[in-house]
Tab-separated table of C-alpha atoms and ligand atoms in Angstrom:
chain	number	residue	atom	x	y	z
V	459	MET	CA	2.810	8.068	-18.441
V	460	ILE	CA	-0.883	7.489	-17.892
V	461	LYS	CA	-1.020	6.103	-21.396
V	462	ARG	CA	2.053	4.053	-20.746
V	463	LYS	CA	0.450	2.712	-17.610
V	464	SER	CA	-2.593	1.572	-19.484
V	465	ILE	CA	-0.370	-0.083	-22.070
V	466	LEU	CA	1.488	-1.780	-19.271
V	467	LEU	CA	-1.676	-2.872	-17.620
V	468	SER	CA	-3.142	-4.046	-20.873
V	469	LEU	CA	-0.043	-6.174	-21.400
V	470	LEU	CA	-0.086	-7.340	-17.881
V	471	VAL	CA	-3.716	-8.172	-17.443
V	472	PRO	CA	-3.839	-10.784	-20.229
V	473	PHE	CA	-0.645	-12.189	-18.795
V	474	LEU	CA	-2.247	-12.543	-15.369
V	475	LEU	CA	-5.361	-14.025	-16.785
V	476	ASN	CA	-3.267	-16.414	-18.788
V	477	LEU	CA	-1.900	-17.664	-15.533
V	478	VAL	CA	-5.387	-18.284	-14.221
V	479	PHE	CA	-6.584	-19.747	-17.457
V	480	CYS	CA	-3.625	-22.089	-17.664
V	481	VAL	CA	-4.127	-23.291	-14.139
V	482	ASN	CA	-7.861	-23.680	-14.485
V	483	PHE	CA	-7.650	-24.947	-17.986
V	484	ILE	CA	-5.459	-27.830	-16.947
V	485	THR	CA	-7.646	-28.830	-14.024
V	486	ALA	CA	-10.875	-28.283	-15.963
V	487	ALA	CA	-9.688	-30.294	-18.946
V	488	GLN	CA	-8.662	-33.156	-16.704
V	489	ASN	CA	-11.984	-33.172	-14.886
V	490	ASP	CA	-13.985	-33.002	-18.079
V	491	ILE	CA	-12.057	-35.767	-19.723
V	492	SER	CA	-12.547	-37.949	-16.700
V	493	LYS	CA	-16.274	-37.207	-16.770
V	494	GLY	CA	-16.412	-37.686	-20.511
V	495	VAL	CA	-17.797	-34.187	-21.182
V	496	ASP	CA	-16.206	-31.528	-23.289
V	497	ILE	CA	-16.996	-28.015	-22.034
V	498	ASP	CA	-15.183	-24.910	-23.161
V	499	ARG	CA	-14.803	-22.873	-19.981
V	500	SER	CA	-12.410	-20.293	-21.316
V	501	ASN	CA	-15.238	-17.786	-21.911
V	502	ILE	CA	-16.619	-17.903	-18.405
V	503	PRO	CA	-15.644	-14.659	-16.608
V	504	LYS	CA	-13.370	-15.323	-13.676
V	505	ASN	CA	-14.076	-14.274	-10.118
V	506	ILE	CA	-11.221	-12.134	-8.852
V	507	LEU	CA	-10.664	-10.994	-5.280
V	508	PHE	CA	-8.520	-8.052	-4.132
V	509	GLY	CA	-7.595	-8.047	-0.438
V	510	SER	CA	-6.121	-5.286	1.707
V	511	PHE	CA	-5.905	-5.457	5.467
V	512	MET	CA	-4.665	-1.911	5.996
V	513	GLY	CA	-7.412	-0.548	3.778
V	514	GLY	CA	-7.126	3.206	3.388
V	515	ARG	CA	-6.630	5.122	0.212
V	516	SER	CA	-2.963	4.437	-0.530
V	517	HIS	CA	-3.340	0.659	-0.224
V	518	VAL	CA	-6.694	0.307	-1.877
V	519	LYS	CA	-6.408	2.751	-4.775
V	520	PRO	CA	-3.746	0.961	-6.869
V	521	MET	CA	-5.721	-2.267	-6.424
V	522	LEU	CA	-8.931	-0.580	-7.515
V	523	ASP	CA	-7.241	0.840	-10.621
V	524	ILE	CA	-6.301	-2.699	-11.678
V	525	ALA	CA	-9.662	-4.082	-10.535
V	526	GLU	CA	-11.561	-1.568	-12.609
V	527	ILE	CA	-9.828	-2.627	-15.832
V	528	LEU	CA	-10.659	-6.260	-15.062
V	529	ALA	CA	-14.274	-5.330	-14.297
V	530	GLU	CA	-14.509	-3.482	-17.635
V	531	ARG	CA	-13.481	-6.738	-19.260
V	532	SER	CA	-16.465	-8.385	-17.593
V	533	TYR	CA	-14.652	-10.249	-14.846
V	534	ASN	CA	-16.397	-10.338	-11.490
V	535	VAL	CA	-14.230	-8.281	-9.202
V	536	ILE	CA	-14.512	-7.943	-5.433
V	537	LEU	CA	-12.501	-5.790	-3.046
V	538	LEU	CA	-12.226	-7.049	0.527
V	539	ALA	CA	-10.680	-4.300	2.645
V	540	SER	CA	-10.872	-2.979	6.203
V	541	GLY	CA	-13.445	-0.248	6.690
V	542	ASN	CA	-16.568	0.380	4.709
V	543	ASN	CA	-16.631	0.929	0.962
V	544	VAL	CA	-13.358	2.796	0.658
V	545	LEU	CA	-13.491	4.883	-2.544
V	546	SER	CA	-16.576	2.971	-3.712
V	547	SER	CA	-18.107	6.024	-5.392
V	548	GLU	CA	-15.022	6.368	-7.618
V	549	TYR	CA	-15.032	2.671	-8.573
V	550	PRO	CA	-18.684	1.616	-8.868
V	551	ALA	CA	-17.891	-1.468	-10.985
V	552	VAL	CA	-16.034	-3.129	-8.123
V	553	LYS	CA	-18.095	-4.857	-5.464
V	554	GLN	CA	-16.798	-4.022	-2.000
V	555	ILE	CA	-17.044	-6.147	1.104
V	556	SER	CA	-15.732	-5.063	4.499
V	557	LEU	CA	-12.916	-7.109	5.986
V	558	GLY	CA	-13.754	-5.779	9.422
V	559	PRO	CA	-13.606	-2.637	11.521
V	560	SER	CA	-11.955	0.350	10.010
V	561	THR	CA	-8.464	1.246	11.076
V	562	GLY	CA	-7.971	4.377	13.083
V	563	MET	CA	-4.933	6.283	14.213
V	564	LYS	CA	-3.037	5.003	17.166
V	565	ASN	CA	-2.247	7.965	19.321
V	566	LEU	CA	1.531	8.115	19.274
V	567	GLY	CA	1.431	11.270	21.332
V	568	LYS	CA	1.682	14.734	19.882
V	569	ASP	CA	5.389	14.795	20.515
V	570	GLY	CA	6.118	11.476	18.809
V	571	ILE	CA	6.811	13.536	15.723
V	572	ASP	CA	10.139	14.666	17.175
V	573	GLU	CA	11.454	11.179	17.758
V	574	GLU	CA	13.364	9.259	15.181
V	575	GLN	CA	11.579	5.997	14.464
V	576	ASP	CA	13.546	2.819	13.985
V	577	TYR	CA	12.482	-0.724	13.265
V	578	ASN	CA	10.901	-1.004	16.694
V	579	ALA	CA	8.081	1.120	15.329
V	580	MET	CA	7.257	-1.841	13.061
V	581	LYS	CA	6.285	-3.800	16.156
V	582	SER	CA	3.006	-1.934	16.386
V	583	LEU	CA	2.190	-2.982	12.843
V	584	TRP	CA	2.970	-6.608	13.547
V	585	GLU	CA	0.962	-6.510	16.723
V	586	ILE	CA	-2.088	-5.349	14.774
V	587	GLY	CA	-1.578	-8.165	12.289
V	588	VAL	CA	-1.264	-10.841	14.946
V	589	ILE	CA	-4.301	-9.678	16.912
V	590	SER	CA	-6.451	-9.651	13.791
V	591	TYR	CA	-5.052	-12.711	11.993
V	592	LYS	CA	-7.709	-15.249	12.946
V	593	ARG	CA	-10.621	-12.934	12.253
V	594	THR	CA	-9.275	-11.804	8.867
V	595	TYR	CA	-8.270	-15.347	7.868
V	596	GLU	CA	-11.825	-16.552	8.441
V	597	LYS	CA	-13.293	-13.625	6.538
V	598	TYR	CA	-10.989	-14.112	3.532
V	599	LYS	CA	-11.741	-17.832	3.529
V	600	SER	CA	-15.503	-17.396	3.599
V	601	VAL	CA	-15.444	-14.817	0.774
V	602	VAL	CA	-13.167	-16.990	-1.385
V	603	GLU	CA	-15.506	-19.941	-0.886
V	604	ASP	CA	-18.815	-18.072	-1.135
V	605	TYR	CA	-17.879	-16.248	-4.345
V	606	ASN	CA	-15.987	-19.128	-5.892
V	607	ILE	CA	-12.878	-16.996	-6.353
V	608	ASP	CA	-10.398	-17.997	-9.085
V	609	LEU	CA	-7.591	-15.488	-8.522
V	610	ILE	CA	-6.555	-13.434	-5.491
V	611	PHE	CA	-4.597	-10.182	-5.376
V	612	CYS	CA	-3.144	-9.444	-1.925
V	613	ASP	CA	-1.734	-6.136	-0.724
V	614	LEU	CA	1.346	-7.252	1.198
V	615	LEU	CA	1.295	-5.071	4.297
V	616	ILE	CA	0.195	-7.041	7.388
V	617	ASN	CA	-1.903	-9.179	5.110
V	618	GLU	CA	-0.524	-12.654	5.811
V	619	ALA	CA	-4.072	-13.985	6.116
V	620	CYS	CA	-4.816	-13.130	2.478
V	621	VAL	CA	-1.774	-14.973	1.114
V	622	ASP	CA	-2.267	-17.880	3.524
V	623	VAL	CA	-5.905	-18.393	2.498
V	624	ALA	CA	-4.941	-18.317	-1.179
V	625	ASN	CA	-2.232	-20.914	-0.696
V	626	THR	CA	-4.307	-23.121	1.587
V	627	LEU	CA	-7.206	-23.139	-0.878
V	628	LYS	CA	-4.739	-23.558	-3.765
V	629	LYS	CA	-5.719	-20.374	-5.580
V	630	PRO	CA	-3.180	-18.444	-7.649
V	631	VAL	CA	-2.098	-15.361	-5.717
V	632	VAL	CA	-0.691	-12.069	-6.982
V	633	VAL	CA	1.023	-9.899	-4.404
V	634	LEU	CA	0.986	-6.134	-4.815
V	635	VAL	CA	3.486	-3.955	-2.963
V	636	SER	CA	5.321	-0.681	-3.555
V	637	ALA	CA	8.607	-1.559	-1.846
V	638	LEU	CA	10.858	-3.813	-3.885
V	639	GLN	CA	13.254	-4.206	-0.980
V	640	ILE	CA	10.677	-6.187	0.990
V	641	VAL	CA	10.215	-8.862	-1.649
V	642	ASP	CA	13.653	-9.090	-3.206
V	643	PRO	CA	16.326	-7.787	-0.844
V	644	LYS	CA	19.833	-7.178	-2.178
V	645	PRO	CA	22.917	-6.886	0.009
V	646	TYR	CA	23.915	-3.491	-1.459
V	647	LYS	CA	20.492	-1.878	-0.894
V	648	PHE	CA	18.887	-1.075	2.390
V	649	ASP	CA	15.849	0.259	4.114
V	650	PRO	CA	16.777	3.210	6.347
V	651	ILE	CA	14.273	2.077	8.972
V	652	LEU	CA	16.844	-0.619	9.810
V	653	GLY	CA	19.424	2.081	10.511
V	654	CYS	CA	21.462	1.933	7.289
V	655	ASN	CA	21.706	4.028	4.148
V	656	ILE	CA	19.573	3.219	1.122
V	657	SER	CA	22.663	2.392	-0.912
V	658	LEU	CA	25.650	0.593	0.593
V	659	GLU	CA	27.631	1.138	-2.591
V	660	ASN	CA	30.274	3.308	-0.959
V	661	GLU	CA	30.103	1.923	2.564
V	662	SER	CA	32.914	0.019	4.233
V	663	ILE	CA	33.016	-3.737	4.604
V	664	TRP	CA	32.265	-3.318	8.294
V	665	GLU	CA	29.203	-1.157	7.566
V	666	ARG	CA	27.921	-3.741	5.094
V	667	PHE	CA	28.423	-6.457	7.662
V	668	ARG	CA	26.645	-4.421	10.323
V	669	CYS	CA	23.684	-3.791	8.015
V	670	ASN	CA	23.314	-7.204	6.423
V	671	PHE	CA	23.903	-9.275	9.513
V	672	ILE	CA	23.684	-7.366	12.778
V	673	GLN	CA	20.791	-5.037	11.893
V	674	VAL	CA	18.831	-7.761	10.136
V	675	PHE	CA	19.324	-10.086	13.076
V	676	ARG	CA	18.236	-7.417	15.563
V	677	TYR	CA	15.146	-6.722	13.498
V	678	VAL	CA	14.165	-10.368	13.170
V	679	TYR	CA	14.846	-10.916	16.874
V	680	SER	CA	12.755	-7.899	17.893
V	681	LEU	CA	9.793	-9.386	16.055
V	682	SER	CA	10.312	-12.998	17.106
V	683	ASP	CA	7.481	-12.937	19.686
V	684	PHE	CA	5.023	-11.832	17.047
V	685	THR	CA	6.318	-14.318	14.499
V	686	ASN	CA	5.880	-17.148	16.982
V	687	GLN	CA	2.366	-16.019	17.857
V	688	LEU	CA	1.490	-15.699	14.190
V	689	ASN	CA	2.842	-19.146	13.355
V	690	GLU	CA	0.965	-20.591	16.315
V	691	MET	CA	-2.269	-19.169	14.927
V	692	ARG	CA	-1.408	-20.403	11.471
V	693	LYS	CA	-1.103	-23.910	12.884
V	694	GLN	CA	-4.519	-23.576	14.518
V	695	MET	CA	-6.003	-22.572	11.158
V	696	ASN	CA	-4.254	-25.522	9.450
V	697	VAL	CA	-2.053	-23.277	7.333
V	698	ASP	CA	0.914	-25.181	5.968
V	699	LEU	CA	3.906	-23.353	7.428
V	700	GLY	CA	6.197	-25.037	4.898
V	701	GLN	CA	8.969	-22.635	4.031
V	702	LEU	CA	7.310	-19.571	5.523
V	703	THR	CA	9.730	-17.352	7.354
V	704	LEU	CA	9.387	-13.848	8.685
V	705	GLY	CA	8.003	-11.748	5.882
V	706	GLY	CA	8.260	-14.754	3.564
V	707	PHE	CA	5.335	-15.725	1.381
V	708	LYS	CA	4.465	-17.908	-1.560
V	709	ALA	CA	2.984	-16.125	-4.575
V	710	SER	CA	2.519	-16.821	-8.268
V	711	LEU	CA	3.419	-13.274	-9.212
V	712	VAL	CA	4.604	-10.144	-7.421
V	713	LEU	CA	3.761	-6.713	-8.813
V	714	ILE	CA	5.797	-3.734	-7.672
V	715	ASP	CA	4.021	-0.405	-7.845
V	716	THR	CA	6.979	1.932	-8.303
V	717	PHE	CA	8.432	4.410	-10.789
V	718	PHE	CA	10.793	2.957	-13.376
V	719	GLY	CA	14.244	4.232	-12.545
V	720	PHE	CA	13.240	5.147	-9.003
V	721	GLU	CA	14.783	2.026	-7.464
V	722	LEU	CA	18.522	1.381	-7.521
V	723	PRO	CA	19.261	-1.100	-10.305
V	724	GLN	CA	18.954	-4.773	-9.479
V	725	THR	CA	18.183	-8.085	-11.107
V	726	LEU	CA	14.665	-9.437	-10.718
V	727	PRO	CA	13.397	-12.989	-10.908
V	728	PRO	CA	10.723	-13.520	-13.594
V	729	TYR	CA	7.828	-13.644	-11.121
V	730	ILE	CA	8.544	-10.092	-9.929
V	731	GLN	CA	7.415	-7.317	-12.269
V	732	GLU	CA	7.727	-3.562	-11.849
V	733	ILE	CA	4.479	-2.097	-13.138
V	734	GLY	CA	4.137	1.317	-11.596
V	735	PRO	CA	3.333	3.940	-11.040
V	736	ILE	CA	-0.257	2.801	-11.037
V	737	LEU	CA	-2.213	5.954	-11.733
V	738	SER	CA	-5.882	6.393	-12.549
V	739	GLU	CA	-7.218	6.970	-16.034
V	740	GLU	CA	-9.004	10.066	-14.770
V	741	TYR	CA	-8.765	12.260	-11.714
V	742	PRO	CA	-11.404	14.491	-10.135
V	743	PRO	CA	-10.954	18.060	-11.462
V	744	LEU	CA	-10.497	21.159	-9.327
V	745	THR	CA	-13.768	22.416	-7.929
V	746	PRO	CA	-14.638	25.975	-9.089
V	747	GLU	CA	-14.066	27.123	-5.499
V	748	LEU	CA	-10.520	25.695	-5.376
V	749	SER	CA	-9.752	26.930	-8.848
V	750	ASP	CA	-10.754	30.478	-7.827
V	751	PHE	CA	-8.662	30.164	-4.668
V	752	ILE	CA	-5.569	29.191	-6.675
V	753	MET	CA	-6.031	31.789	-9.381
V	754	ALA	CA	-6.651	34.636	-6.916
V	755	ARG	CA	-3.410	34.144	-4.988
V	756	THR	CA	0.287	34.083	-5.665
V	757	ARG	CA	1.017	32.222	-2.433
V	758	PHE	CA	-1.246	29.623	-0.937
V	759	ILE	CA	-1.224	26.410	1.003
V	760	PHE	CA	-3.686	23.564	0.639
V	761	TRP	CA	-3.891	21.113	3.436
V	762	ALA	CA	-5.922	17.911	3.317
V	763	LEU	CA	-6.501	16.724	6.857
V	764	VAL	CA	-8.251	13.521	5.794
V	765	GLU	CA	-8.662	11.778	9.154
V	766	THR	CA	-6.905	13.973	11.677
V	767	PRO	CA	-9.516	15.413	14.036
V	768	LYS	CA	-9.239	19.172	14.486
V	769	ASP	CA	-8.978	18.898	18.257
V	770	TYR	CA	-5.739	16.955	17.795
V	771	PHE	CA	-3.880	20.218	17.249
V	772	TYR	CA	-2.541	22.576	19.887
V	773	PRO	CA	-4.716	25.722	19.896
V	774	THR	CA	-1.659	27.947	19.525
V	775	LEU	CA	1.724	27.215	17.997
V	776	LYS	CA	4.837	29.092	18.991
V	777	LEU	CA	7.549	29.486	16.364
V	778	SER	CA	11.243	29.691	17.235
V	779	ASP	CA	11.239	33.478	16.628
V	780	GLY	CA	8.516	33.867	19.253
V	781	THR	CA	5.615	34.376	16.831
V	782	GLN	CA	2.359	32.873	18.026
V	783	ILE	CA	0.060	31.227	15.532
V	784	GLN	CA	-3.598	30.574	16.261
V	785	ALA	CA	-4.242	27.070	14.977
V	786	SER	CA	-8.001	27.486	15.285
V	787	GLN	CA	-7.955	30.396	12.830
V	788	ILE	CA	-6.184	28.177	10.269
V	789	LEU	CA	-8.354	25.134	10.982
V	790	ASN	CA	-11.531	27.179	10.515
V	791	ASN	CA	-10.312	28.448	7.136
V	792	GLU	CA	-10.058	32.042	8.314
V	793	HIS	CA	-6.456	32.389	7.162
V	794	PRO	CA	-6.228	34.248	3.809
V	795	HIS	CA	-3.595	31.943	2.279
V	796	ILE	CA	-4.403	28.564	3.780
V	797	HIS	CA	-7.231	26.317	2.681
V	798	ILE	CA	-8.014	23.296	4.827
V	799	ALA	CA	-10.321	20.531	3.671
V	800	GLU	CA	-11.058	16.932	4.526
V	801	PHE	CA	-10.453	15.985	0.947
V	802	VAL	CA	-8.816	17.905	-1.893
V	803	PRO	CA	-8.412	16.723	-5.511
V	804	GLN	CA	-4.718	16.090	-4.979
V	805	PHE	CA	-3.760	15.215	-8.525
V	806	ALA	CA	-5.496	18.249	-10.021
V	807	ILE	CA	-3.744	20.530	-7.523
V	808	LEU	CA	-0.348	18.922	-8.159
V	809	ASN	CA	-0.884	19.219	-11.902
V	810	HIS	CA	-1.667	22.935	-11.626
V	811	THR	CA	1.148	25.214	-12.794
V	812	ASN	CA	0.730	27.462	-9.735
V	813	THR	CA	1.572	24.600	-7.361
V	814	LYS	CA	5.248	24.854	-6.475
V	815	LEU	CA	5.828	22.399	-3.660
V	816	PHE	CA	4.219	19.285	-2.224
V	817	PHE	CA	4.841	18.820	1.485
V	818	ASN	CA	3.924	15.258	2.449
V	819	HIS	CA	4.861	12.227	4.536
V	820	GLY	CA	6.489	10.308	1.703
V	821	GLY	CA	3.882	7.634	1.071
V	822	ALA	CA	4.114	5.837	-2.248
V	823	GLY	CA	0.862	7.216	-3.681
V	824	ARG	CA	1.839	10.810	-2.953
V	825	ALA	CA	5.363	10.366	-4.274
V	826	HIS	CA	4.082	8.800	-7.506
V	827	GLU	CA	1.627	11.585	-8.259
V	828	SER	CA	4.231	14.190	-7.412
V	829	LEU	CA	6.897	12.597	-9.622
V	830	TYR	CA	4.391	12.211	-12.423
V	831	THR	CA	3.338	15.872	-12.344
V	832	GLY	CA	6.911	17.052	-11.753
V	833	THR	CA	6.078	18.781	-8.457
V	834	PRO	CA	9.051	19.142	-6.091
V	835	MET	CA	8.484	17.413	-2.741
V	836	LEU	CA	9.466	18.350	0.773
V	837	VAL	CA	9.128	15.108	2.681
V	838	LEU	CA	8.632	14.665	6.401
V	839	PRO	CA	8.942	10.891	6.585
V	840	LEU	CA	6.487	9.993	9.300
V	841	LEU	CA	5.538	6.436	9.928
V	842	VAL	CA	1.827	6.762	10.397
V	843	ILE	CA	0.753	3.766	12.365
V	844	ARG	CA	-2.857	2.859	12.079
V	845	TRP	CA	-4.530	0.888	14.741
V	846	VAL	CA	-7.453	-1.406	14.355
V	847	THR	CA	-10.113	-0.645	16.894
V	848	LEU	CA	-11.362	-4.006	18.007
V	849	LYS	CA	-14.798	-3.805	19.475
V	850	ASN	CA	-14.750	-7.155	21.294
L	2322	NAG	C1	25.183	7.202	5.054
L	2322	NAG	O1	25.705	8.083	4.098
L	2322	NAG	C2	26.150	9.321	4.631
L	2322	NAG	C3	26.567	10.214	3.469
L	2322	NAG	O2	27.306	9.528	2.523
L	2322	NAG	C4	27.276	9.100	5.629
L	2322	NAG	O3	27.682	10.315	6.196
L	2322	NAG	C5	26.767	8.155	6.721
L	2322	NAG	O4	27.797	7.844	7.619
L	2322	NAG	C6	26.235	6.871	6.113
L	2322	NAG	N1	25.750	5.925	7.108
L	2322	NAG	C7	24.630	6.047	7.866
L	2322	NAG	C8	24.347	4.931	8.799
L	2322	NAG	O5	23.917	6.998	7.804
L	2323	NAG	C1	29.687	6.190	-4.731
L	2323	NAG	O1	30.851	6.851	-5.181
L	2323	NAG	C2	30.903	7.103	-6.581
L	2323	NAG	C3	32.275	7.698	-6.885
L	2323	NAG	O2	32.531	8.779	-6.037
L	2323	NAG	C4	29.761	8.008	-6.979
L	2323	NAG	O3	29.767	8.226	-8.382
L	2323	NAG	C5	28.446	7.333	-6.590
L	2323	NAG	O4	27.368	8.196	-6.865
L	2323	NAG	C6	28.437	7.003	-5.088
L	2323	NAG	N1	27.234	6.263	-4.757
L	2323	NAG	C7	26.385	6.626	-3.819
L	2323	NAG	C8	25.168	5.778	-3.618
L	2323	NAG	O5	26.548	7.603	-3.119
L	2324	NAG	C1	-1.969	18.040	-16.405
L	2324	NAG	O1	-1.594	19.310	-16.888
L	2324	NAG	C2	-1.188	19.319	-18.249
L	2324	NAG	C3	-0.640	20.700	-18.563
L	2324	NAG	O2	-1.322	21.693	-17.882
L	2324	NAG	C4	-2.385	18.941	-19.115
L	2324	NAG	O3	-2.006	18.909	-20.475
L	2324	NAG	C5	-2.846	17.535	-18.690
L	2324	NAG	O4	-3.989	17.174	-19.417
L	2324	NAG	C6	-3.131	17.496	-17.217
L	2324	NAG	N1	-3.349	16.079	-16.856
L	2324	NAG	C7	-4.457	15.674	-16.256
L	2324	NAG	C8	-4.562	14.207	-16.067
L	2324	NAG	O5	-5.317	16.428	-15.867
């Protein structure tokens, strides 16, 4: 599949560049004719920008995998993402510029985990987007102008500013997202966060009506304050609202990072392409220490905490059978079968024959690597809401 991915990308990349070339070729040819000069610009490497507001590994990594291939082909590639130099050591060929302060966890409360989240949880995401819109719009605009960008890739999540800048400055824009449902909804498919099943194939007419009309209306209504605020700011920034609706956007091409066969079947318009799963050419290997840990045990648990501070955990956990567990013992790596680290080479662990189960929150990146390596998943679908810490 890695090979297949690179074939896909190698088919796709010329296609994308064709788009840029065509667009620029037409304008360049017209300008040159009018000036009476004949310059062949097709060999000049293009300047390509990748933009992600959420930043963070799962949003930035698929972009960087595409960016790296373009950089190898001598295009000038820039990543503009929240935080500082996310994954820059793994992708040295890609120049990274910070879009602004890093995102941190919003404290949902330790008990939030027990509550079922519905679409109201999306409000927090929209709120972040609205608060940061003006700042990110200005940053995207200045980078596009300063680096004379020819083509822009935008991660779709809460990244309206990226798409808006591209359209306002008349640059071709490629949108990258892992959820097909967001960009090309079908009446027989649903997103469970709106309170309906994934497939409505066997649901009653009433249930389909409830999902497609009532739930959608409630969702749109619940976000209407944010939409109005966002559109107000767009007007201030002279963004042409045109046909923009909630979640609507104008793009030259939409790339869906998903597994073939993973989505329920549906028709796709020609500007939407399924290209996933985007995986890296190479992954960091197991460290000797981890390798020894795996080989020495028949049962073990690896846990990558990434950003969760250790003091976020209760010091002791009580199980339903009354057993008490000392969290500090686990967190300090004193437990014989549990290894905790800030970062673990996830792919190498998943690809190891001794790894039997992957317990995760169901993010696209995790699911793709798990499906690829054939590791069964136990998914606790948490909506991890990140919160931008605004200093001013
Ligand atoms: C979803 O599907 C399940 C199983 O087929 C069914 O029991 C349930 O009523 C359906 N609807 C919702 C809203 O979960
Ligand atoms: C709907 O019902 C048919 C016939 O029982 C079954 O084959 C199909 O898998 C069901 N679809 C879903 C999404 O449950
Ligand atoms: C994954 O494991 C298989 C079998 O152990 C091995 O052949 C393959 O090279 C590994 N893949 C990567 C990317 O390490």
